[in-house]
CSV table of C-alpha atoms and ligand atoms in Angstrom, one decimal:
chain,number,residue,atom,x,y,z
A,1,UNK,CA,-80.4,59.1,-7.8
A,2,UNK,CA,-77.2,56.8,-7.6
A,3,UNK,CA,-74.9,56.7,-5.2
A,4,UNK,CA,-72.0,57.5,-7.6
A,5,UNK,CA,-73.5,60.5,-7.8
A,6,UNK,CA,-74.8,61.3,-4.2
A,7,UNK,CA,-71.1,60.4,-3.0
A,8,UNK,CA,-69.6,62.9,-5.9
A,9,UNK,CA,-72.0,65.8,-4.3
A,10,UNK,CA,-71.1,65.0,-0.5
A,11,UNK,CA,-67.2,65.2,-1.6
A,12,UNK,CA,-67.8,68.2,-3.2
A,13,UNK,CA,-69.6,70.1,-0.4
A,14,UNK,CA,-67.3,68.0,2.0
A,15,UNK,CA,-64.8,70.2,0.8
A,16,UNK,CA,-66.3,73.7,0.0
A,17,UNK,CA,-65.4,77.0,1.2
A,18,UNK,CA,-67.7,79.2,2.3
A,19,UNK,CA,-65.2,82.0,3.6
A,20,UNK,CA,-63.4,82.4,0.2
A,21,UNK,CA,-65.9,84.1,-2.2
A,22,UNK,CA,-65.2,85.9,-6.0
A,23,UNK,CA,-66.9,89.0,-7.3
A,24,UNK,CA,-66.7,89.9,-10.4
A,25,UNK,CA,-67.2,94.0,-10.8
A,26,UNK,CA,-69.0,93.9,-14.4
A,27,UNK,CA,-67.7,90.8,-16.0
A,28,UNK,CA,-69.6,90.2,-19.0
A,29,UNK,CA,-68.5,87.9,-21.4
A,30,UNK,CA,-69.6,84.8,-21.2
A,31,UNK,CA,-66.7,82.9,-21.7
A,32,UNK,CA,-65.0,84.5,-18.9
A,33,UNK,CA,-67.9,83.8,-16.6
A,34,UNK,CA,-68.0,80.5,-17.2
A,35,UNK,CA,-64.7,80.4,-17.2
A,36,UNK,CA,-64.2,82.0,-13.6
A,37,UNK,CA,-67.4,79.7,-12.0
A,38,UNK,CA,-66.0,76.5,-13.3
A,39,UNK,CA,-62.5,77.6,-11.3
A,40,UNK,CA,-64.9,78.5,-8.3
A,41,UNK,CA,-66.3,74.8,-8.0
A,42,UNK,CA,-63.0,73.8,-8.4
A,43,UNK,CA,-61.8,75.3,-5.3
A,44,UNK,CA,-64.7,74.7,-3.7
A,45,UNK,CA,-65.7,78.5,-3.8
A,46,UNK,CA,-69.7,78.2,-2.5
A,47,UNK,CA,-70.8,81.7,-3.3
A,48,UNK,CA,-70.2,83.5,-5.7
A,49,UNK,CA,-71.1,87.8,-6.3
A,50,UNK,CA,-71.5,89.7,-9.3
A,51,UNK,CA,-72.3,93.6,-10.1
A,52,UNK,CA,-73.9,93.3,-13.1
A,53,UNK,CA,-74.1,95.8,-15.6
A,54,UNK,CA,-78.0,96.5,-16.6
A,55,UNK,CA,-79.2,94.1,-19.4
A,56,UNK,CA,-76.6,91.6,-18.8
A,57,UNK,CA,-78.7,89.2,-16.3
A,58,UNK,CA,-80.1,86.9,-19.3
A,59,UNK,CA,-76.0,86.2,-20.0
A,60,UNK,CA,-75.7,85.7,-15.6
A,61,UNK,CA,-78.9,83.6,-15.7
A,62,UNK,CA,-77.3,81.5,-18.6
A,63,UNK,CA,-74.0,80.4,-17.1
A,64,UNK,CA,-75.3,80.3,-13.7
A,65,UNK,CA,-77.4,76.7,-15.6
A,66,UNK,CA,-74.0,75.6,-16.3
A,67,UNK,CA,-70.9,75.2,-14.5
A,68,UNK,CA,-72.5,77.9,-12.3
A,69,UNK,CA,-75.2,75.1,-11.2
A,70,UNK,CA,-72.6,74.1,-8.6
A,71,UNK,CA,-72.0,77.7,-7.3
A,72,UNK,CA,-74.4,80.0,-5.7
A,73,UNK,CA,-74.4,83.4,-7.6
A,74,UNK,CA,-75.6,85.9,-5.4
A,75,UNK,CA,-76.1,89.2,-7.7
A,76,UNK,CA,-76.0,92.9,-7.0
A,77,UNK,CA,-76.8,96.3,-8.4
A,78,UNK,CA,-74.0,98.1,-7.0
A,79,UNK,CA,-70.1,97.7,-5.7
A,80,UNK,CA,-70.0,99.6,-3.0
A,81,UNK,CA,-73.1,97.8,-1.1
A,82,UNK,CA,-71.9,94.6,-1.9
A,83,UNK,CA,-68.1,94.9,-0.8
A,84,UNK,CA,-69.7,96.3,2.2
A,85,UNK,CA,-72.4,93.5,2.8
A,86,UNK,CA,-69.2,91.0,2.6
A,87,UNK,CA,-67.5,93.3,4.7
A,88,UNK,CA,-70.0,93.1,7.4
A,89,UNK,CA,-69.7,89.7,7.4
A,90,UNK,CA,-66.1,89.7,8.7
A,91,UNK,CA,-64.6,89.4,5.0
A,92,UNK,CA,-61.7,90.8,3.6
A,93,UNK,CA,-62.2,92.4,0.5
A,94,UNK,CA,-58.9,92.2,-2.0
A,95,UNK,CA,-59.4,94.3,-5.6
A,96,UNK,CA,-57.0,92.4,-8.2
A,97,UNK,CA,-56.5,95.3,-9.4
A,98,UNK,CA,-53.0,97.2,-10.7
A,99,UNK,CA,-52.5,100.3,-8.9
A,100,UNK,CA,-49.8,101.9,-6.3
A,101,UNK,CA,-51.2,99.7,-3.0
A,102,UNK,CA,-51.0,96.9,-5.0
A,103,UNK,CA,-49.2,94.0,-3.2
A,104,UNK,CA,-48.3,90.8,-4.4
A,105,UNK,CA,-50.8,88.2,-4.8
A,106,UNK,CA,-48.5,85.8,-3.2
A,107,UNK,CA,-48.5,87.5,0.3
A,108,UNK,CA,-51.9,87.7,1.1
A,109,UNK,CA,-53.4,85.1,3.8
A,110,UNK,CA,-56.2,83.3,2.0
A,111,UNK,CA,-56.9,81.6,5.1
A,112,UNK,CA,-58.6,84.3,6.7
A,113,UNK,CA,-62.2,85.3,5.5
A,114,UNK,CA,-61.3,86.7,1.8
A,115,UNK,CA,-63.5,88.0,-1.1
A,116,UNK,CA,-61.3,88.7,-4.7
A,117,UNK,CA,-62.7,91.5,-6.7
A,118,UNK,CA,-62.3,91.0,-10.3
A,119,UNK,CA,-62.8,94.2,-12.8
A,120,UNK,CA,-64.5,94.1,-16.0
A,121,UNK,CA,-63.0,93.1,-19.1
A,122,UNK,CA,-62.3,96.4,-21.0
A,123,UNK,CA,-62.3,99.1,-18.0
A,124,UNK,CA,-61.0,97.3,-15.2
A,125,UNK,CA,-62.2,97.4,-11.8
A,126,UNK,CA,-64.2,100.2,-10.9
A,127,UNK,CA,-63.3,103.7,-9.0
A,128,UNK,CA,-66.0,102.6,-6.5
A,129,UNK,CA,-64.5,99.0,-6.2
A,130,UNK,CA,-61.2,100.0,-6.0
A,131,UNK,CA,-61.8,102.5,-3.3
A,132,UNK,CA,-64.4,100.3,-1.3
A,133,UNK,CA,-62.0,97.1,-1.2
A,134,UNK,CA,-59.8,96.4,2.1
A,135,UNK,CA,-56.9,96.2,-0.4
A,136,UNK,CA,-55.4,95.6,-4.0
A,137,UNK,CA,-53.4,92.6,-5.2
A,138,UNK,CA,-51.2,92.1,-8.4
A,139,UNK,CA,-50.4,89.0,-10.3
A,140,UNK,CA,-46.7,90.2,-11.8
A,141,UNK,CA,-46.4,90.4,-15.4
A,142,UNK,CA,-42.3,89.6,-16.6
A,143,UNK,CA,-43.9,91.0,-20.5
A,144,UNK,CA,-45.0,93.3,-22.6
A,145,UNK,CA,-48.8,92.8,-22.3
A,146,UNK,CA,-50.5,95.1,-19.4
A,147,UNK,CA,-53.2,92.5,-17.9
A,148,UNK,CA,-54.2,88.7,-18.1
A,149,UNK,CA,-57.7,87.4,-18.9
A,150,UNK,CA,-59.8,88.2,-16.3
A,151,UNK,CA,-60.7,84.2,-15.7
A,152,UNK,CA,-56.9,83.6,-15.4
A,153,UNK,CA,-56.1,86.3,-13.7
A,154,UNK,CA,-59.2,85.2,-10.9
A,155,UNK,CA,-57.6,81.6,-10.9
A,156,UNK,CA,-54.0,82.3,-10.7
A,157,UNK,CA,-55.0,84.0,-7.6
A,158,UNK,CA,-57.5,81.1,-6.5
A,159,UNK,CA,-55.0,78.4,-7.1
A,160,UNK,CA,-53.2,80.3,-4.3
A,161,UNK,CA,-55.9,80.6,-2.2
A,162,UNK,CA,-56.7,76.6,-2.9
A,163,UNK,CA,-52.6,76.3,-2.1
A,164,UNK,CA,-52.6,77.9,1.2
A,165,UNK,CA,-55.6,76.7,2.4
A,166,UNK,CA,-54.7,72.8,1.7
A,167,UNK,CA,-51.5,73.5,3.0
A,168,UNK,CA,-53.8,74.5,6.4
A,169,UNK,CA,-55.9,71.2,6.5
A,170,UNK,CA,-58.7,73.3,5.2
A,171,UNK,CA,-59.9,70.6,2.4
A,172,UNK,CA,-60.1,67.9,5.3
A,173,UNK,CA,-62.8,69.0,7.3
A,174,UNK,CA,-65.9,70.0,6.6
A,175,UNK,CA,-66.8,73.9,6.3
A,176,UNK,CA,-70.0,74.5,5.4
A,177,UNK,CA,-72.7,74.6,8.6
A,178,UNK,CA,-75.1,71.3,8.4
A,179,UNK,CA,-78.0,73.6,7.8
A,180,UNK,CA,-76.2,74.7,4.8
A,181,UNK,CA,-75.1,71.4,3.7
A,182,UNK,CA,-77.8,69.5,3.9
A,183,UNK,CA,-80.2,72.5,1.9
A,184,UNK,CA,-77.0,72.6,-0.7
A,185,UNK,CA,-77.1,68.6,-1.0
A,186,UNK,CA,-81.3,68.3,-1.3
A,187,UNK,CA,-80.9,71.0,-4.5
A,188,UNK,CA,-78.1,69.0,-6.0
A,189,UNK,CA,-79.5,66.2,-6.3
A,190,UNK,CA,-83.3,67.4,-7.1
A,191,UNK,CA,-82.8,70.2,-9.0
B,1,UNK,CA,-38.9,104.9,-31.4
B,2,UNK,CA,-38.8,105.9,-28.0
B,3,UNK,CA,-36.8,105.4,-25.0
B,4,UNK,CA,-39.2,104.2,-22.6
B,5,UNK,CA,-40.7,101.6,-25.6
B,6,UNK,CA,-36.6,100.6,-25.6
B,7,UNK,CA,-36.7,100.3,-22.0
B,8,UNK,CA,-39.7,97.6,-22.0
B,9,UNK,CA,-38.6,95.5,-24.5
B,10,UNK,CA,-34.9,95.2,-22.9
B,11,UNK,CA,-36.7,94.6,-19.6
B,12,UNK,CA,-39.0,91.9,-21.3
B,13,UNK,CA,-36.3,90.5,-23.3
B,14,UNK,CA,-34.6,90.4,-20.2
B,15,UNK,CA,-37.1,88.5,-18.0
B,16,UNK,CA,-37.6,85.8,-21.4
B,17,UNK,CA,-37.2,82.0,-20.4
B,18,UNK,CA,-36.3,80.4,-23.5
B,19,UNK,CA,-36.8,76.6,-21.9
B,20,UNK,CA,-39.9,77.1,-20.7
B,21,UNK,CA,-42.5,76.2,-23.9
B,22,UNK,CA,-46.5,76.1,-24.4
B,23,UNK,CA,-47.4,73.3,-26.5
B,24,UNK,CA,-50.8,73.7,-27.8
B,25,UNK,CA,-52.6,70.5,-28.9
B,26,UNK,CA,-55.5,71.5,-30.7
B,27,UNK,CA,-56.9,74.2,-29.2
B,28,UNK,CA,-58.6,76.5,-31.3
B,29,UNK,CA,-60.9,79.5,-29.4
B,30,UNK,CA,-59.5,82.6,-30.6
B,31,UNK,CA,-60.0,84.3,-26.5
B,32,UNK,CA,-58.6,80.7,-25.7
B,33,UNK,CA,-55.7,81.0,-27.9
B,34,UNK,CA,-55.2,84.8,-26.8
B,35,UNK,CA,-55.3,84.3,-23.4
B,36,UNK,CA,-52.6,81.8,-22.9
B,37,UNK,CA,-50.4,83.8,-25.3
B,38,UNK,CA,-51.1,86.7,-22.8
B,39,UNK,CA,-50.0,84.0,-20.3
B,40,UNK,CA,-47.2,83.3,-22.0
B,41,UNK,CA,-46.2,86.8,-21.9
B,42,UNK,CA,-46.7,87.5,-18.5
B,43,UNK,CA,-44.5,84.5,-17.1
B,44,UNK,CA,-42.0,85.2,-19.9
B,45,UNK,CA,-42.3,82.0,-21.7
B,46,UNK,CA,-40.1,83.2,-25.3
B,47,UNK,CA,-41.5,80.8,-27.9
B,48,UNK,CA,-44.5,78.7,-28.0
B,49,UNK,CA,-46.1,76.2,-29.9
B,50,UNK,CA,-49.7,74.7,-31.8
B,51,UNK,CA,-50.5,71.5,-33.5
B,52,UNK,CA,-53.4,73.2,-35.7
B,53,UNK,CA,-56.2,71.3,-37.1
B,54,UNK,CA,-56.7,71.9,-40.4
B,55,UNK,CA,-58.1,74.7,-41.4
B,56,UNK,CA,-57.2,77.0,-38.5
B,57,UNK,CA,-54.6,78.7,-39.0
B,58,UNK,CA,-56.0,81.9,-39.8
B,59,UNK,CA,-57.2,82.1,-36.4
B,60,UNK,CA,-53.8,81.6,-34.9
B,61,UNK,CA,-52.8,83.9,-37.6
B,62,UNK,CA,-55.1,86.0,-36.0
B,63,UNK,CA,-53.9,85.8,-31.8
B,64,UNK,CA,-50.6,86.1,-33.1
B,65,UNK,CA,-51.2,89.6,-34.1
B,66,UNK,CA,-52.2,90.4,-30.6
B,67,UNK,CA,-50.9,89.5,-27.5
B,68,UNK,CA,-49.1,86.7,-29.3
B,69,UNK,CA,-46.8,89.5,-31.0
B,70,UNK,CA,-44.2,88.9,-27.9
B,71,UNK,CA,-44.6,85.3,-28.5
B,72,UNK,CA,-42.9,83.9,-30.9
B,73,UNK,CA,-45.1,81.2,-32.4
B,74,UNK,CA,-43.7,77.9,-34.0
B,75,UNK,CA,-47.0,75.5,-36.1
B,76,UNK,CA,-46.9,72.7,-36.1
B,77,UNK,CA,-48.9,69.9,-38.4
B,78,UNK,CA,-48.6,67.0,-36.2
B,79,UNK,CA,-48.5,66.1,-31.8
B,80,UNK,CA,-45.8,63.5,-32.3
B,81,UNK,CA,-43.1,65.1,-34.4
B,82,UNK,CA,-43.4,68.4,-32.2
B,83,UNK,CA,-43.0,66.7,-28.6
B,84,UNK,CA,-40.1,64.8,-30.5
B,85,UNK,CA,-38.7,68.0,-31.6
B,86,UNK,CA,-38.8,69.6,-28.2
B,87,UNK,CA,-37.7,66.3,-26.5
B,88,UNK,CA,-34.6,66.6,-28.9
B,89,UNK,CA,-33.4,70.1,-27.4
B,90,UNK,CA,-33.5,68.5,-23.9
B,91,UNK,CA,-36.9,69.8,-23.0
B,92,UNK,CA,-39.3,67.7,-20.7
B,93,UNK,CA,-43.2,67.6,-22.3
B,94,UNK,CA,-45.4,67.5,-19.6
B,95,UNK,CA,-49.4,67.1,-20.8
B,96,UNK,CA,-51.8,68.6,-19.0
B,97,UNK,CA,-53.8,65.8,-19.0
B,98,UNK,CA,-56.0,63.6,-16.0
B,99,UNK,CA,-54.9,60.0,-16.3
B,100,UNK,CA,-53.6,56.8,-14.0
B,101,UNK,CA,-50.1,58.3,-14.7
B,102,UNK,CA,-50.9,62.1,-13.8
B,103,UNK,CA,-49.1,64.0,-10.8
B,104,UNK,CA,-50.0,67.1,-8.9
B,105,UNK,CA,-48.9,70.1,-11.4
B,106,UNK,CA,-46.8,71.3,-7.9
B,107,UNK,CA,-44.7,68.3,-7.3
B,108,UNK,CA,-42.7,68.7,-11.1
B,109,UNK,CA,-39.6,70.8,-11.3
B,110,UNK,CA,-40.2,73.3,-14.0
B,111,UNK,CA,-36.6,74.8,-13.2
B,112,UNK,CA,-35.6,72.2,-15.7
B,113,UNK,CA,-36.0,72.9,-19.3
B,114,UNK,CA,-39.6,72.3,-19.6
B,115,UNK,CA,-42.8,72.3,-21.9
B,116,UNK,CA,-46.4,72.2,-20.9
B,117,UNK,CA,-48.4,70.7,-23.5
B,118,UNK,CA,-52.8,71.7,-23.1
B,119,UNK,CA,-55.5,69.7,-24.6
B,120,UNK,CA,-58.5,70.7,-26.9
B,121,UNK,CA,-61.5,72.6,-25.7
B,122,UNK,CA,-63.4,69.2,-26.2
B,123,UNK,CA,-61.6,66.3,-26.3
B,124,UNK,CA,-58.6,67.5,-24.5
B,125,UNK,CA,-55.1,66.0,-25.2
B,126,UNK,CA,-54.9,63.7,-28.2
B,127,UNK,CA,-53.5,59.8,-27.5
B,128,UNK,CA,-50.7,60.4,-29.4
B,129,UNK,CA,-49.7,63.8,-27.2
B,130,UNK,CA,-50.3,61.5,-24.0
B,131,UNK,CA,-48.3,58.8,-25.7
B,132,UNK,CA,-45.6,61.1,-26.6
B,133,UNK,CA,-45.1,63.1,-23.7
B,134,UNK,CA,-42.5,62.5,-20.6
B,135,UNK,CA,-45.4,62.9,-18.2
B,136,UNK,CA,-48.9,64.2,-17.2
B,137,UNK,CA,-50.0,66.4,-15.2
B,138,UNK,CA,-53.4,67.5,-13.3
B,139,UNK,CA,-54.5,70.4,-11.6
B,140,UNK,CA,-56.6,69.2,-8.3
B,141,UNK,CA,-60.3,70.2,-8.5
B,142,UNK,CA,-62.2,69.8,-5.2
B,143,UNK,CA,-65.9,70.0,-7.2
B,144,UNK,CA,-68.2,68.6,-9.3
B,145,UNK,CA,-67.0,70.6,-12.7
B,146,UNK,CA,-64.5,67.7,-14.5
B,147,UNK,CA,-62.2,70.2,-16.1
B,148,UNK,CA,-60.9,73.6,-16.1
B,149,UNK,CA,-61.2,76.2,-19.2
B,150,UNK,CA,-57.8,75.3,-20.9
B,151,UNK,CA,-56.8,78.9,-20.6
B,152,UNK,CA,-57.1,78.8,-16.8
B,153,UNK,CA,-55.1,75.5,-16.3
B,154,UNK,CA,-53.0,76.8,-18.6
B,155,UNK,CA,-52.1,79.8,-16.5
B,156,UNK,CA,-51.8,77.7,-12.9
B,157,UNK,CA,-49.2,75.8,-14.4
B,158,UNK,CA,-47.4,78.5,-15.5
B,159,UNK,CA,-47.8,80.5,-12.6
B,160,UNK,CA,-46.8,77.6,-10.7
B,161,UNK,CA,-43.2,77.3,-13.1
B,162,UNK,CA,-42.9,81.2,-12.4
B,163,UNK,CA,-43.3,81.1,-9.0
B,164,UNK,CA,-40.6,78.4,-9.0
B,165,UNK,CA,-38.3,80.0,-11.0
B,166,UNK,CA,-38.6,83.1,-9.3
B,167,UNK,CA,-37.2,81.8,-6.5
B,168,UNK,CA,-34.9,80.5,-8.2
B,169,UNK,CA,-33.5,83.8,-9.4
B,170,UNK,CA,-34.2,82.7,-13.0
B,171,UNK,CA,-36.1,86.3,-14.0
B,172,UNK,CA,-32.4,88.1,-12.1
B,173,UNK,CA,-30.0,87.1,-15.1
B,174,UNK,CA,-30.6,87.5,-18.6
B,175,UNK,CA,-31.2,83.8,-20.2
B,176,UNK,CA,-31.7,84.2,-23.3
B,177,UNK,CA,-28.5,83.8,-25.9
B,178,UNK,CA,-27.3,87.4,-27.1
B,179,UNK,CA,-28.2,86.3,-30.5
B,180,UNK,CA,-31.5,86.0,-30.1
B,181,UNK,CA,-32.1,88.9,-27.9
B,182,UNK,CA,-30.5,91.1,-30.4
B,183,UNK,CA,-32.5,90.0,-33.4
B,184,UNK,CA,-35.7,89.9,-30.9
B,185,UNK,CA,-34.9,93.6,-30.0
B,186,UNK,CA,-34.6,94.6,-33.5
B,187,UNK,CA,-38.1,92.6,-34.5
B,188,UNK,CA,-40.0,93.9,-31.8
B,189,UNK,CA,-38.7,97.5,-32.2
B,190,UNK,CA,-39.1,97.2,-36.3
B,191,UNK,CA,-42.1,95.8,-36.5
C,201,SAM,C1,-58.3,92.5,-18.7
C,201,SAM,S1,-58.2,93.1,-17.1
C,201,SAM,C2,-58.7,94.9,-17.2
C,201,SAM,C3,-57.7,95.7,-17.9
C,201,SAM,C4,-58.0,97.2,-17.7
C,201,SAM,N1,-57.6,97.8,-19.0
C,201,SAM,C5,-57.3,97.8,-16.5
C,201,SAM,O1,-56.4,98.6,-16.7
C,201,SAM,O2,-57.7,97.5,-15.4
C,201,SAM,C6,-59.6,92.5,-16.3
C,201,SAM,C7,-59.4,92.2,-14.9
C,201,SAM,O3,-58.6,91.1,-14.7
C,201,SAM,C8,-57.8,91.2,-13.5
C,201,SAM,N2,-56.4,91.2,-13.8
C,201,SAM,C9,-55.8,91.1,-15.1
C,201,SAM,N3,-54.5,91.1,-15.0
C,201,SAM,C10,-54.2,91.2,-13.7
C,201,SAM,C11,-53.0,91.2,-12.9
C,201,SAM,N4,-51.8,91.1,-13.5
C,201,SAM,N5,-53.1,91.3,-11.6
C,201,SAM,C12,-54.3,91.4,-11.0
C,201,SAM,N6,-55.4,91.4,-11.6
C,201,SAM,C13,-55.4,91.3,-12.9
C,201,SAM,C14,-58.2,92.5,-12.9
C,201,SAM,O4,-59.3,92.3,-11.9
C,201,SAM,C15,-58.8,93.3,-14.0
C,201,SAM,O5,-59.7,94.3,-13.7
C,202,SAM,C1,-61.6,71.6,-21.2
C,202,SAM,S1,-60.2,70.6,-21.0
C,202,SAM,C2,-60.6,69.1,-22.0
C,202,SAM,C3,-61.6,68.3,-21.4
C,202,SAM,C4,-61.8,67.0,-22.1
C,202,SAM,N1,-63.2,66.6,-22.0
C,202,SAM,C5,-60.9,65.9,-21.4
C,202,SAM,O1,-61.5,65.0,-20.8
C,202,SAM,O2,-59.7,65.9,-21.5
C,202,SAM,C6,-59.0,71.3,-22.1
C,202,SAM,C7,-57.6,71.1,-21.6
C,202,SAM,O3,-57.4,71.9,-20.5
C,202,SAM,C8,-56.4,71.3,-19.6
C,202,SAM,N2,-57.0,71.0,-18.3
C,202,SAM,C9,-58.3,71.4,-17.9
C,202,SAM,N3,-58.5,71.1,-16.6
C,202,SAM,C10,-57.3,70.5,-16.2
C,202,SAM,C11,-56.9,70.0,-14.9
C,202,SAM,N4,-57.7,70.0,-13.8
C,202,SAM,N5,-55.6,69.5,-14.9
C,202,SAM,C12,-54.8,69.5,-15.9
C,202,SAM,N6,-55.2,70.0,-17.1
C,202,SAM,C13,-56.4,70.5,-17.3
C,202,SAM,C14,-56.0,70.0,-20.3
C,202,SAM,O4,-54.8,70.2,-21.1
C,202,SAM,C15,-57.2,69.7,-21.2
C,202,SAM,O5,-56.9,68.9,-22.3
């Protein structure tokens, strides 16, 4: 162990967020999860959820080894329970999701304990997400095509997130509890 | 041809920002490629632009015939002579690209007549596109992960030059020349 790379771990965890969280409601390609984990680290997102659709947990398990290695995945069986287990934590569920309670991404407060529910690929987010979800958000499309990629959508709207939480001094102190942090640091750097 | 198909391609054609450009240096994923052109859509960007390696362009062939059907699609053989050509209409080529020179993506003004030019999947911008270019740009990561999927920083930037020029009322007036829109409207509805 150097201490190059012990003092790139501490900045990282220095800096995570453990009240902004992702889950991803049947995201399955592989590309796109990778995609959307690598964003996560780099807003310091420090769990990560995903409904994953039965058979799909070899392709989970895969990306979770790389970019993933620096975000915990916690996975689920079902939408409903796990919107409502963040829920029960104090955190605001938002489904980026196109429908007539959409808002603007822009004018949400990230700042506050926030989850962003991302749908799957083909069908979207699900009736069940949509309906268990605090509330919908909309990235606005000035085209022709209906929806983005589902890893730019999820970092269009975490770049915002990142945005107004730097703007609030949230990347200059630390977040994470020391228990937390000093189990996170101990599996970085002996994994 | 109907009148609601009419009505979406006037209110895309519309929305179009013909000096805001994609420059793609290399990249060469198809869901890579399709995504930003879906991006490109979305924030209204009218015509964008690939250096292709050799060989590719049946791919980009390819994404052109998808989302990249709203986008027009200029190829390029070589980095230099296409920043020089853009530099030549008056545009500003900012690479997306980590370097001593590289400022936060937020502090440039993409109100001006702007192109953001992305790296390769693996070796990211080419010398000569850094060479060439007006300026670089990074998108902050707060983790451990050393880059973002090209798609996804692809998409904050451009997020960040819509957001900018929706403020400034740029997606209110019609911008591009009546030209252009006509024989665009006639393309899109004749295809
Ligand atoms: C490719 S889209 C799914 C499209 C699907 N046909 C539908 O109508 O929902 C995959 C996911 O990306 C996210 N997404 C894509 N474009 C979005 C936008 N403009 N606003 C909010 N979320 C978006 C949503 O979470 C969506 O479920
Ligand atoms: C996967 S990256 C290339 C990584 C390559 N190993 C390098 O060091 O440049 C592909 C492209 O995405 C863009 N990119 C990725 N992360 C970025 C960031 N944080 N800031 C700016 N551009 C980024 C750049 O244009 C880069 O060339």
């Amino acid at each position: 162990m150097t201490a190059h790379r012990l003092n790139r771990c501490r900045a990282a965890l220095d800096r995570r967020q453990p009240d902004l969280r992702v889950l991803m409601d049947g995201v399955h390609k592989p590309h796109n999860l990778s995609a959307i984990l690598r964003t996560c680290d780099a807003v310091g997102v420090f769990q990560a959820h995903a409904v994953v659709p039965r058979g799909n947990l070899a392709i989970h398990r895969h990306c979770a080894a790389g970019a993933g290695q620096w975000v915990e995945t916690v996975l689920h069986d079902e939408v409903t329970a796990a919107v409502r287990s963040l829920q029960s934590e104090g955190v605001r569920v938002y489904a980026a999701h196109w429908s007539p309670r959409a808002v603007d991404f822009r004018d949400v407060d990230y700042t506050a304990p926030t989850a962003v529910l991302m749908g799957a690929e083909l069908w979207g987010v699900s009736d069940a997400g949509a309906a268990a979800a605090d509330g919908h958000i909309s990235v606005p499309m000035a085209g022709l095509v209906e929806s983005l990629n589902v890893s730019v959508a999820a970092a269009v709207i975490l770049f915002e997130a990142q945005r107004q939480r730097q703007a609030a001094g949230f990347y200059d102190q630390v977040r994470l509890d020391p228990e937390r942090y000093r189990r996170t640091l101990f599996e970085w750097l002996h994994p």
